[in-house]
Coordinates of C-alpha atoms in Angstrom, one line a residue:
M1 CA 0.0 0.0 0.0
S2 CA 1.3 3.4 -0.9
Q3 CA 2.1 5.9 1.8
T4 CA -0.6 8.3 0.5
V5 CA -3.3 5.6 0.6
A6 CA -2.2 4.7 4.2
L7 CA -2.3 8.3 5.3
L8 CA -5.7 8.9 3.7
L9 CA -7.2 5.8 5.3
Q10 CA -5.8 7.0 8.7
E11 CA -7.7 10.2 8.3
L12 CA -10.9 8.2 8.2
K13 CA -10.0 6.7 11.6
D14 CA -9.3 10.2 13.1
P15 CA -12.3 12.4 13.8
S16 CA -10.1 15.5 13.9
S17 CA -8.1 15.2 10.7
H18 CA -6.7 18.5 9.4
Q19 CA -8.4 20.2 6.5
S20 CA -5.0 21.0 4.8
N21 CA -4.3 17.2 4.6
D22 CA -7.8 16.6 3.3
L23 CA -7.3 19.0 0.4
K24 CA -3.9 17.6 -0.4
H25 CA -5.2 14.0 -0.5
D26 CA -8.3 15.0 -2.5
A27 CA -6.0 16.3 -5.1
W28 CA -4.1 13.0 -5.0
I29 CA -7.3 11.1 -5.6
V30 CA -8.0 13.1 -8.8
S31 CA -4.6 12.2 -10.2
A32 CA -4.3 8.6 -8.9
N33 CA -3.7 5.8 -11.3
S34 CA -6.1 2.8 -11.6
Q35 CA -3.9 0.6 -9.3
E36 CA -3.9 3.2 -6.6
I37 CA -7.6 3.6 -6.8
Q38 CA -8.1 -0.1 -6.4
L39 CA -5.8 -0.1 -3.3
L40 CA -7.8 2.8 -1.8
L41 CA -11.1 1.0 -2.4
D42 CA -9.7 -2.2 -0.9
G43 CA -8.5 -0.2 2.1
L44 CA -11.9 1.4 2.6
I45 CA -13.6 -2.0 2.4
E46 CA -11.3 -3.3 5.1
L47 CA -11.9 -0.3 7.4
A48 CA -15.7 -0.7 6.9
Q49 CA -15.5 -4.4 7.8
K50 CA -13.7 -3.5 11.0
H51 CA -16.1 -0.6 11.8
E52 CA -13.1 1.7 12.0
I53 CA -14.4 4.6 10.0
V54 CA -15.3 7.4 12.4
N55 CA -14.7 10.5 10.4
L56 CA -17.9 10.4 8.3
S57 CA -17.7 13.9 6.8
R58 CA -14.2 12.9 5.5
L59 CA -15.6 9.7 4.1
D60 CA -18.3 11.7 2.3
G61 CA -15.6 13.8 0.7
V62 CA -13.4 10.9 -0.3
L63 CA -16.4 9.1 -2.0
D64 CA -17.3 12.3 -3.8
Q65 CA -13.7 12.7 -5.1
L66 CA -13.6 9.0 -6.1
N67 CA -16.6 9.6 -8.3
R68 CA -15.0 12.6 -9.9
R69 CA -11.8 10.7 -10.5
L70 CA -13.4 7.5 -11.9
H71 CA -16.2 9.0 -13.9
G72 CA -15.1 12.4 -15.2
P73 CA -15.7 12.9 -18.9
A74 CA -12.1 12.2 -20.0
I75 CA -11.6 9.2 -17.7
R76 CA -15.1 7.8 -18.6
Q77 CA -14.3 7.8 -22.4
A78 CA -10.9 6.0 -21.9
A79 CA -12.0 3.5 -19.2
E80 CA -12.7 -0.1 -20.3
T81 CA -15.9 -1.8 -19.2
Q82 CA -13.9 -4.4 -17.4
E83 CA -12.2 -1.7 -15.3
L84 CA -15.5 0.0 -14.5
D85 CA -17.1 -3.3 -13.5
A86 CA -14.1 -4.1 -11.2
V87 CA -14.7 -0.7 -9.5
A88 CA -18.4 -1.4 -9.4
G89 CA -17.8 -4.7 -7.6
Q90 CA -15.7 -3.0 -5.0
S91 CA -18.3 -0.3 -4.6
V92 CA -21.0 -2.8 -3.9
L93 CA -18.9 -4.5 -1.2
L94 CA -18.1 -1.2 0.4
Y95 CA -21.8 -0.2 0.3
K96 CA -22.8 -3.4 2.1
H97 CA -20.0 -3.2 4.7
L98 CA -20.8 0.5 5.5
G99 CA -24.2 -0.6 6.6
E100 CA -27.7 1.0 6.5
N101 CA -26.8 3.6 9.1
S102 CA -24.1 5.2 6.9
V103 CA -25.1 8.7 5.9
C104 CA -22.9 8.9 2.8
R105 CA -23.0 5.4 1.2
W106 CA -25.5 6.8 -1.3
R107 CA -22.5 8.3 -3.1
L108 CA -21.5 4.7 -4.1
L109 CA -24.9 4.4 -5.8
H110 CA -24.1 7.6 -7.7
G111 CA -20.8 6.0 -8.8
L112 CA -22.6 2.9 -10.1
A113 CA -25.0 5.2 -12.1
L114 CA -22.0 7.1 -13.5
A115 CA -20.3 3.9 -14.6
S116 CA -23.5 3.0 -16.5
T117 CA -22.2 -0.5 -17.4
S118 CA -24.7 -3.3 -17.4
E119 CA -23.2 -4.8 -14.2
A120 CA -23.0 -1.5 -12.4
L121 CA -26.6 -0.5 -13.2
Q122 CA -28.0 -3.9 -12.3
A123 CA -26.2 -3.7 -9.0
M124 CA -27.5 -0.2 -8.4
V125 CA -31.2 -1.1 -8.9
Q126 CA -30.7 -4.1 -6.6
L127 CA -29.6 -1.8 -3.8
L128 CA -32.0 1.1 -4.3
P129 CA -35.1 -0.3 -2.7
S130 CA -33.4 -0.4 0.7
A131 CA -31.3 2.7 0.2
S132 CA -31.6 5.9 2.2
F133 CA -30.7 9.5 1.2
P134 CA -30.1 12.6 3.2
D135 CA -32.3 14.8 1.0
D136 CA -33.9 15.0 -2.5
N137 CA -30.8 16.6 -4.0
A138 CA -28.9 13.4 -3.3
V139 CA -31.6 11.4 -5.0
A140 CA -31.5 13.7 -8.0
L141 CA -27.7 13.3 -8.2
V142 CA -27.9 9.5 -8.2
F143 CA -30.5 9.5 -11.0
S144 CA -28.9 12.3 -13.1
P145 CA -26.5 10.0 -15.1
L146 CA -29.4 7.9 -16.3
F147 CA -30.9 11.0 -18.0
Q148 CA -27.5 12.1 -19.4
Q149 CA -25.9 8.8 -20.5
Q150 CA -27.0 7.3 -23.9
S151 CA -24.8 4.2 -23.7
Y152 CA -26.8 2.1 -21.3
T153 CA -29.6 -0.4 -22.1
P154 CA -32.9 0.5 -20.4
S155 CA -33.5 -3.2 -19.7
D156 CA -30.6 -3.0 -17.2
V157 CA -32.7 -0.6 -15.2
F158 CA -36.3 -1.5 -15.8
P159 CA -38.5 -3.2 -14.7
K160 CA -36.4 -4.0 -11.6
L161 CA -36.1 -0.3 -10.7
L162 CA -39.9 -0.3 -10.2
D163 CA -39.4 -2.4 -7.1
A164 CA -38.3 0.8 -5.4
L165 CA -41.5 2.7 -6.2
D166 CA -42.7 2.1 -2.6
Q167 CA -40.0 4.5 -1.5
I168 CA -41.8 7.8 -1.6
Q169 CA -38.4 9.7 -1.8
L170 CA -37.5 7.7 -5.0
A171 CA -40.8 7.3 -6.7
P172 CA -40.8 10.7 -8.6
S173 CA -37.4 10.2 -10.0
I174 CA -38.2 6.6 -11.1
L175 CA -41.4 7.8 -12.9
D176 CA -39.5 10.7 -14.4
L177 CA -36.9 8.4 -15.8
A178 CA -39.5 6.0 -17.2
N179 CA -41.3 8.9 -18.9
F180 CA -38.0 10.2 -20.2
L181 CA -37.0 6.9 -21.8
V182 CA -40.4 6.7 -23.6
R183 CA -40.1 10.3 -24.9
E184 CA -36.6 9.6 -26.1
N185 CA -37.7 6.5 -27.9
R186 CA -35.3 4.4 -25.8
T187 CA -38.0 1.9 -25.1
E188 CA -41.1 0.8 -27.0
R189 CA -43.4 0.4 -24.0
H190 CA -43.7 2.5 -20.9
P191 CA -41.6 0.6 -18.3
A192 CA -44.5 0.9 -15.7
S193 CA -47.3 0.0 -18.1
E194 CA -48.0 -3.2 -16.2
R195 CA -48.1 -1.5 -12.8
R196 CA -51.2 0.6 -13.2
Q197 CA -52.8 -0.3 -9.9
Q198 CA -49.6 0.3 -8.0
L199 CA -49.2 3.7 -9.7
E200 CA -52.8 4.7 -9.0
T201 CA -52.2 4.0 -5.3
L202 CA -48.9 5.8 -5.3
L203 CA -50.3 8.9 -7.0
R204 CA -53.0 9.1 -4.4
D205 CA -50.4 9.0 -1.6
L206 CA -48.1 11.6 -3.1

């Protein structure tokens, strides 16, 4: 493990890490190579397994920077599907080990949506029904790549995504995405066309 990765992981175990180090290490994440990113994710998974992450605001910043590094426009165009799927697999493991009480693991769902590979999207929709979000802005951020990316296949998202309709916080974004895919001629039938009764009940409750 590189010294920088070790120091960054140590910050997550320290509730009083210095902001100057945070900024320096954020800059490192943006320029890190693929192997270093893999090491960082492995380290995060190990810390989460041991319940050693106590600096939650720092974790939120690290996950945000990882998304920027892994899925920025230039990186996204050059990345191979195999590399993105490897990161997606690590992200799912980290998500599960952080546990349902984590206030920032939703950023890993955003990373899966940004990857937009078949494996990443299928993992995301499996996790969404039990996911929690700090606010509606976080939900919008997670769903935004699905409105922007043209490379994914809608069947990787629907109909499984409809299983999360019971989550009132998610339902508007799910329906907006379904309507969007129909308008853009990305799908022949409305993804929710066979869920009329559920939709009628949902609309009464909204």
